[in-house]
mmCIF file of C-alpha atoms in Angstrom:
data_model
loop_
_atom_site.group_PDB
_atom_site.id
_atom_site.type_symbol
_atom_site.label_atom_id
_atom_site.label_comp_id
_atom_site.label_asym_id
_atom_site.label_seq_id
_atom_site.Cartn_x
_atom_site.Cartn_y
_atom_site.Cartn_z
ATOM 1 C CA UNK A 36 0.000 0.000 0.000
ATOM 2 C CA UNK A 37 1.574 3.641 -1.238
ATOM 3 C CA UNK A 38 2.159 6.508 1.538
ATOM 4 C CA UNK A 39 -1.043 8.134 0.484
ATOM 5 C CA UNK A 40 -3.236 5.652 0.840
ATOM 6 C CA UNK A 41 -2.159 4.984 4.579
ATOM 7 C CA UNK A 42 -2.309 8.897 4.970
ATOM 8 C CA UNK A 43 -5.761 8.514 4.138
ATOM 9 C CA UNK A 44 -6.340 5.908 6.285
ATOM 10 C CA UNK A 45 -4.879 7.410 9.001
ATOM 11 C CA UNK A 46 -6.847 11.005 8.770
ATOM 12 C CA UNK A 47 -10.197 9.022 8.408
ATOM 13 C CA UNK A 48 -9.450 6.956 11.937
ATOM 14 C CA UNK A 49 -8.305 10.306 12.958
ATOM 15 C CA UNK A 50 -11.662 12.032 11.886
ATOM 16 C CA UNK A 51 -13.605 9.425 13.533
ATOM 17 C CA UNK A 52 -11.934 10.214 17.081
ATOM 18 C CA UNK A 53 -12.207 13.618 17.091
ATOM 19 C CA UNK A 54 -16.071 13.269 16.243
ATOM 20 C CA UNK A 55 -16.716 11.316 18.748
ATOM 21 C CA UNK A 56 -14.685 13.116 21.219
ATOM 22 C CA UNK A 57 -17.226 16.478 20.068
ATOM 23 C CA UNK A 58 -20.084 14.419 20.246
ATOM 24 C CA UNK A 59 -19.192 14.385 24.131
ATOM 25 C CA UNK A 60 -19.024 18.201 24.611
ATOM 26 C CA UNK A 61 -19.080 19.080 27.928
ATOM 27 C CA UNK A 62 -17.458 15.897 28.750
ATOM 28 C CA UNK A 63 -14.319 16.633 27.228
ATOM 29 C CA UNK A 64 -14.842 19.868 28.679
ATOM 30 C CA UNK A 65 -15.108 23.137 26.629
ATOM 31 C CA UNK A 66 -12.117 24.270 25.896
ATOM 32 C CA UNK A 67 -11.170 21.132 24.911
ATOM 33 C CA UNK A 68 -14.048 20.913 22.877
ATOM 34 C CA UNK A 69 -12.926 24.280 20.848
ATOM 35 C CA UNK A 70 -9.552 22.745 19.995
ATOM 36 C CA UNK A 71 -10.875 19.223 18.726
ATOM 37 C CA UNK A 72 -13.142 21.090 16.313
ATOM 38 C CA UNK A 73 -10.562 23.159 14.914
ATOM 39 C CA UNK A 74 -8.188 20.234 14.628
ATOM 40 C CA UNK A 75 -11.636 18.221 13.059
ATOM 41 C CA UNK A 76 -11.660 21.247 10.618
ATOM 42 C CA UNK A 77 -8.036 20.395 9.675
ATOM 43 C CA UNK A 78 -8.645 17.283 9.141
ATOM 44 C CA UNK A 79 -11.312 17.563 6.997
ATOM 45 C CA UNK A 80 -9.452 20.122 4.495
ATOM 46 C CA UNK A 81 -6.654 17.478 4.717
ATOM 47 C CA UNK A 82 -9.187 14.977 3.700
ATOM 48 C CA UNK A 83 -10.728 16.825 0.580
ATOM 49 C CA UNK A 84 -6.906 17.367 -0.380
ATOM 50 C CA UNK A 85 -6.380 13.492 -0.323
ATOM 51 C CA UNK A 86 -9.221 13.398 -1.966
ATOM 52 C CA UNK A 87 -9.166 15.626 -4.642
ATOM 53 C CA UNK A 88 -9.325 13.657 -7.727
ATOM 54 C CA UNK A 89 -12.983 12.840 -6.436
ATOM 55 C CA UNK A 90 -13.591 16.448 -6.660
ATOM 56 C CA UNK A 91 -12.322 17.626 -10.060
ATOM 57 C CA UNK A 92 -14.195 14.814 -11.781
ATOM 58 C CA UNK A 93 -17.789 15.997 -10.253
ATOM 59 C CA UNK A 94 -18.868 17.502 -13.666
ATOM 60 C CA UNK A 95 -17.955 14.599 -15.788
ATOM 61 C CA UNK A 96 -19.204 11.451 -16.434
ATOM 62 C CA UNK A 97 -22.610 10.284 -15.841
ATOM 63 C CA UNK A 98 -24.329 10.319 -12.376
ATOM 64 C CA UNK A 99 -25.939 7.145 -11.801
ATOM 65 C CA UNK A 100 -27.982 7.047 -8.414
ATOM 66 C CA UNK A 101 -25.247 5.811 -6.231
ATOM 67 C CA UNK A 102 -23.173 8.991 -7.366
ATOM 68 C CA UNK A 103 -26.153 11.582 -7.082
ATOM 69 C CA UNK A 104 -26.177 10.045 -3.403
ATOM 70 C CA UNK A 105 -22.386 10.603 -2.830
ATOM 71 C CA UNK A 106 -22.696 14.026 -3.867
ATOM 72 C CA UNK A 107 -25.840 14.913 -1.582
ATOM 73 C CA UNK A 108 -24.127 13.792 1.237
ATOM 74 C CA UNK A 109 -21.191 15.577 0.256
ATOM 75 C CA UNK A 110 -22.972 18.805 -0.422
ATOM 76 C CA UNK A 111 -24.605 18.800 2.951
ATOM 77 C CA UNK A 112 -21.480 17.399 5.308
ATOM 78 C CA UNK A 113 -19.731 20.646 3.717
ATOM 79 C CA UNK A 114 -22.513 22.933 4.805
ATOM 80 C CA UNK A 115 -22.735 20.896 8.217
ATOM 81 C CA UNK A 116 -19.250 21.133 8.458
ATOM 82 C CA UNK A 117 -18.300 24.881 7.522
ATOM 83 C CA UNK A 118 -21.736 26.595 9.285
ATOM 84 C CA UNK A 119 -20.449 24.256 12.215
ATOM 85 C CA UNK A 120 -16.948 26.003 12.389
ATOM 86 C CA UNK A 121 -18.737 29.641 11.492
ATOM 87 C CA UNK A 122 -21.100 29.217 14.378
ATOM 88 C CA UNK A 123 -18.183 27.599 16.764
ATOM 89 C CA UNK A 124 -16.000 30.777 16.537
ATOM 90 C CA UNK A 125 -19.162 32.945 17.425
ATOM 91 C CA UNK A 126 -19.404 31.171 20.504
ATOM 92 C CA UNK A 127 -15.858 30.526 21.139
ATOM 93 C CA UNK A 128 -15.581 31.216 25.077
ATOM 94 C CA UNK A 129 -11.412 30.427 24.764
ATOM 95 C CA UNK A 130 -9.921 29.984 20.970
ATOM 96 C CA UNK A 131 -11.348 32.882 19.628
ATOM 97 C CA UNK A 132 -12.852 34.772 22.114
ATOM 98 C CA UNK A 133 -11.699 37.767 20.641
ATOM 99 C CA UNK A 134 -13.866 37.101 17.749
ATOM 100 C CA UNK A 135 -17.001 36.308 20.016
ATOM 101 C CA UNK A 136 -20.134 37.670 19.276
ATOM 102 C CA UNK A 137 -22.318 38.418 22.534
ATOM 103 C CA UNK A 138 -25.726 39.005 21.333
ATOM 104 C CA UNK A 139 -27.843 36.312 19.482
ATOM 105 C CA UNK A 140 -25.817 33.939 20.969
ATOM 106 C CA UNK A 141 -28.801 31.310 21.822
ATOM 107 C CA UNK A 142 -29.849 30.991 18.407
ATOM 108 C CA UNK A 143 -26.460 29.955 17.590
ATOM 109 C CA UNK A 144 -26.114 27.920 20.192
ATOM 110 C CA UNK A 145 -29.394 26.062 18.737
ATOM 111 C CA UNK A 146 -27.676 25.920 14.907
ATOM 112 C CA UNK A 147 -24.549 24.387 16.452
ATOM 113 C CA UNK A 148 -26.108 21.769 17.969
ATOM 114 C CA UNK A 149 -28.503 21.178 14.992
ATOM 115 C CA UNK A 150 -25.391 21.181 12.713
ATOM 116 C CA UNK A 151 -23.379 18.863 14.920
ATOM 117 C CA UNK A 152 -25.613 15.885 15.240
ATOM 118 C CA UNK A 153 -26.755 16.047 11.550
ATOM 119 C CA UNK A 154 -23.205 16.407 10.727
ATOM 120 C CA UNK A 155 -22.787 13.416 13.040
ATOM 121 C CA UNK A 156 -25.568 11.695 11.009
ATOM 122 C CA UNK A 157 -24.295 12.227 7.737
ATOM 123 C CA UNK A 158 -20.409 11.711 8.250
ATOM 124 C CA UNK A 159 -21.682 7.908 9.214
ATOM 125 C CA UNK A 160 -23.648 7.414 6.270
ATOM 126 C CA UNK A 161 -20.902 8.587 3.637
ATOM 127 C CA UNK A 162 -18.278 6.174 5.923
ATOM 128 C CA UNK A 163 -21.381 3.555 5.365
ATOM 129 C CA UNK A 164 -21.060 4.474 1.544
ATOM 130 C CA UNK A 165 -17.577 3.653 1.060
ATOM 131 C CA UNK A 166 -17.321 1.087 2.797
ATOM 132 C CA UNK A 167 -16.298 -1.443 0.220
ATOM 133 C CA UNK A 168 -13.621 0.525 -0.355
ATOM 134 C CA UNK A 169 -12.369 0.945 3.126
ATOM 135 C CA UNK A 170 -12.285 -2.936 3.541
ATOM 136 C CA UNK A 171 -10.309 -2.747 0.400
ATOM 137 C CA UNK A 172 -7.732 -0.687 1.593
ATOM 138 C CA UNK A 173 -7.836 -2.675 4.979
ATOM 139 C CA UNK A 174 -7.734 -5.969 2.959
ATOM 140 C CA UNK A 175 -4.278 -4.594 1.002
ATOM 141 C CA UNK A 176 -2.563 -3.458 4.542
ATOM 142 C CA UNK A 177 -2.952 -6.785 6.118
ATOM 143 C CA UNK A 178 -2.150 -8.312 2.975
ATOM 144 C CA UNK A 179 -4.186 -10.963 0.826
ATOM 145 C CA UNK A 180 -5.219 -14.559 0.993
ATOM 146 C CA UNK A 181 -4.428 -16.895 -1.959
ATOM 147 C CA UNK A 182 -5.234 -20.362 -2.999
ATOM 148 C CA UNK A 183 -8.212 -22.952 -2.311
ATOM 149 C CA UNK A 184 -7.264 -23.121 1.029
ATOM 150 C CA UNK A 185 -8.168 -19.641 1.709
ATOM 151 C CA UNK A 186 -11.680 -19.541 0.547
ATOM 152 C CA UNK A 187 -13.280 -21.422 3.031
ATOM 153 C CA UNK A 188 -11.537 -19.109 5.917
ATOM 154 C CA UNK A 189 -12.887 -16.540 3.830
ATOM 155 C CA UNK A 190 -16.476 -16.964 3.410
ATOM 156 C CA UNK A 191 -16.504 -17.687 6.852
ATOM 157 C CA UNK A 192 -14.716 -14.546 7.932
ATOM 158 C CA UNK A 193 -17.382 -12.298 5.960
ATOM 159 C CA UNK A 194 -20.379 -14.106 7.863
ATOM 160 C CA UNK A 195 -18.704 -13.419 10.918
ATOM 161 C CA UNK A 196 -18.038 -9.687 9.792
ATOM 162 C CA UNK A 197 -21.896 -9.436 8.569
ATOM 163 C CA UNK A 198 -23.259 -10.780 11.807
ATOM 164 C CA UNK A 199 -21.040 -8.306 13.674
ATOM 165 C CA UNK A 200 -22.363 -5.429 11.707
ATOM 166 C CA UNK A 201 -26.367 -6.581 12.467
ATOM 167 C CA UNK A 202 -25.334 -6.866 15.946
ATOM 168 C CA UNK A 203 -23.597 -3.524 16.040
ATOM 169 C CA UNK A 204 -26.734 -1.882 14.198
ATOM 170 C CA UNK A 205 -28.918 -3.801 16.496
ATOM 171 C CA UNK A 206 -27.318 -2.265 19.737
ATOM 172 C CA UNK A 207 -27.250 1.214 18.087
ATOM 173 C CA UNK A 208 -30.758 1.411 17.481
ATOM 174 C CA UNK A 209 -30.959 0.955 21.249
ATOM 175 C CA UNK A 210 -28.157 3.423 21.340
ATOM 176 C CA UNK A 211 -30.144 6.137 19.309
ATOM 177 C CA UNK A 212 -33.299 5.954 21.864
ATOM 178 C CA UNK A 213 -31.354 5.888 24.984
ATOM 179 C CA UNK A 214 -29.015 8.758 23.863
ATOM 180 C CA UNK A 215 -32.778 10.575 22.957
ATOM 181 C CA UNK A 216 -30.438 11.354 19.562
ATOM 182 C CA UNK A 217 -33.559 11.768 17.542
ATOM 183 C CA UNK A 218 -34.730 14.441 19.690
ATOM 184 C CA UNK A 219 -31.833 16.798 18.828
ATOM 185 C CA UNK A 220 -31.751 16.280 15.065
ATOM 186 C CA UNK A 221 -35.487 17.065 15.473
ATOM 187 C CA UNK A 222 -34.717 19.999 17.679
ATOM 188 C CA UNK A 223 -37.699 18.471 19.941
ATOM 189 C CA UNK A 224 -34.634 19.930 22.639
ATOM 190 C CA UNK A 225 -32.335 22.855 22.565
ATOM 191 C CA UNK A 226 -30.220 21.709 25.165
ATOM 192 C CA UNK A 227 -27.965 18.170 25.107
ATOM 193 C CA UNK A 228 -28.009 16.368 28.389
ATOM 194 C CA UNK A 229 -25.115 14.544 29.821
ATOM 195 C CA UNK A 230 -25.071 12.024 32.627
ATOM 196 C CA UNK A 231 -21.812 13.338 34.473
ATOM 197 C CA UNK A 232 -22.211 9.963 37.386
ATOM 198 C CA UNK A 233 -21.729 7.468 34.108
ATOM 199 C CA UNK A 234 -18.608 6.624 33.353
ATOM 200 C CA UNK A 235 -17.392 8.178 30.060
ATOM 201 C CA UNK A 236 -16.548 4.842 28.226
ATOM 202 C CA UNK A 237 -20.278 4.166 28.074
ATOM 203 C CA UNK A 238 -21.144 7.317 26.499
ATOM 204 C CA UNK A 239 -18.187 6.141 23.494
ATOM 205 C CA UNK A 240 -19.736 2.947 23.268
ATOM 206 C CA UNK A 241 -23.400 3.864 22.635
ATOM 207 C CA UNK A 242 -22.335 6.691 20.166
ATOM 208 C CA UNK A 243 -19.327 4.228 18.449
ATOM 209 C CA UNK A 244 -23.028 1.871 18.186
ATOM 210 C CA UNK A 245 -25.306 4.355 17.265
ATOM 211 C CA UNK A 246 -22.376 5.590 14.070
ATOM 212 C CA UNK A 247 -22.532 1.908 13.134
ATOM 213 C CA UNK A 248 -25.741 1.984 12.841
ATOM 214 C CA UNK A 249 -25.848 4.294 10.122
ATOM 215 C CA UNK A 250 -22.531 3.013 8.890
ATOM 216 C CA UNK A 251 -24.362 -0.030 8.319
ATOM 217 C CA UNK A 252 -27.493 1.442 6.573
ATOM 218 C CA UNK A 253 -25.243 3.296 4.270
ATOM 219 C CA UNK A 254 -23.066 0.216 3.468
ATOM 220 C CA UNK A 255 -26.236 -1.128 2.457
ATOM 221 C CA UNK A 256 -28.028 1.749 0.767
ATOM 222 C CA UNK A 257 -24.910 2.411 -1.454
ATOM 223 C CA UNK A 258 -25.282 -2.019 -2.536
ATOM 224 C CA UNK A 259 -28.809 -1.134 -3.242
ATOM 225 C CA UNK A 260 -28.453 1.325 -5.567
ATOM 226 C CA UNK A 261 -25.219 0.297 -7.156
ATOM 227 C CA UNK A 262 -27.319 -2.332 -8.939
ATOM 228 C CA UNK A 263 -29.535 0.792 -10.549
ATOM 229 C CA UNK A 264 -26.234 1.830 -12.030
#
């Protein structure tokens, strides 16, 4: 596997932390939580630089419905993602402070929030998307199988790898309610409530679930419509 490939891999594990880690807000504590989103920020501009074949083909070729997908997602994670940073630095209490703006401040507080767990949303179902690919890449680092030996250990390894995801989807659908997740993309809340006596690792697990979950329906969605292509 080429260095750019593993860079790749290595910002996308690294973009997966650090959402998490906002996900858990006042967990992490604030401050913290100002420096994580400005490193997620990085990230993601390192990303769309790895990335950037992807984005000088958009206006050729033909857009079957997998690709019109793709590029929704894209569209809106870029919104999510830049109004998220826009709205971050307005209520910056520590990065930028200096460029805090005092008044109107609630409503902002309300997009943030909005932007964060759709962005949440979204970033899972475009991992879900690609991946096929991702196990690709994964498949190449660890290096490949040959032979009729292998096939056996094979099939069985991708059972084992689909009953994993169901269960993993299965628990985050538990996840989702418990976490009352579908209440803030709703907005049936303006405020995000943490349970400070739990310890942290469980709040990890249920949202590591719950991103599963929608890995898994967009791992699925994308095999759907491939076959429309």
């Amino acid at each position: 596997m080429n260095r750019q490939r593993v860079l790749k891999i290595i910002v996308d594990i690294a973009m997966t932390a650090a959402l998490l880690l906002l996900m858990a807000f006042e967990l992490v504590g604030r401050q913290a939580h100002e420096w994580i989103g400005i490193a997620m920020f990085v990230l993601f501009v390192v990303h769309h630089i790895l990335n950037r074949k992807w984005t000088g083909h958009l206006l050729r070729g033909k857009y079957p419905p997998i690709r019109i997908l793709q590029m929704i997602l894209a569209v809106l994670i870029l919104i999510c993602m830049m109004s998220s940073m826009v709205s971050g630095i307005v209520l910056s209490e520590y990065v930028f402070e200096a460029f805090s703006i005092r008044g109107g401040q609630s409503w902002v507080r309300i997009l943030h929030m909005l932007e964060a767990y759709w962005g949440f949303v979204l970033m899972s179902l475009h991992v879900g998307i690609h991946w096929n690919m991702m196990l690709g890449m994964a498949g190449k680092a660890a290096g490949k199988r040959s032979g009729k030996d292998a096939a056996r250990p094979k099939a069985c390894g991708t059972w084992i790898i689909r009953l994993a995801g169901v269960l993993i989807a299965g628990y985050g659908i538990y996840a989702f309610g418990k976490r009352q997740i579908g209440m803030y993309l709703l907005l049936e809340s303006e405020f995000v409530f943490f349970n400070f006596e739990e310890p942290r690792v469980y709040f990890f697990i249920d949202y590591l679930a719950v991103m599963g979950l929608f890995i898994w329906i967009g791992h699925y969605a994308a095999k759907l419509l491939r076959r429309f292509s």
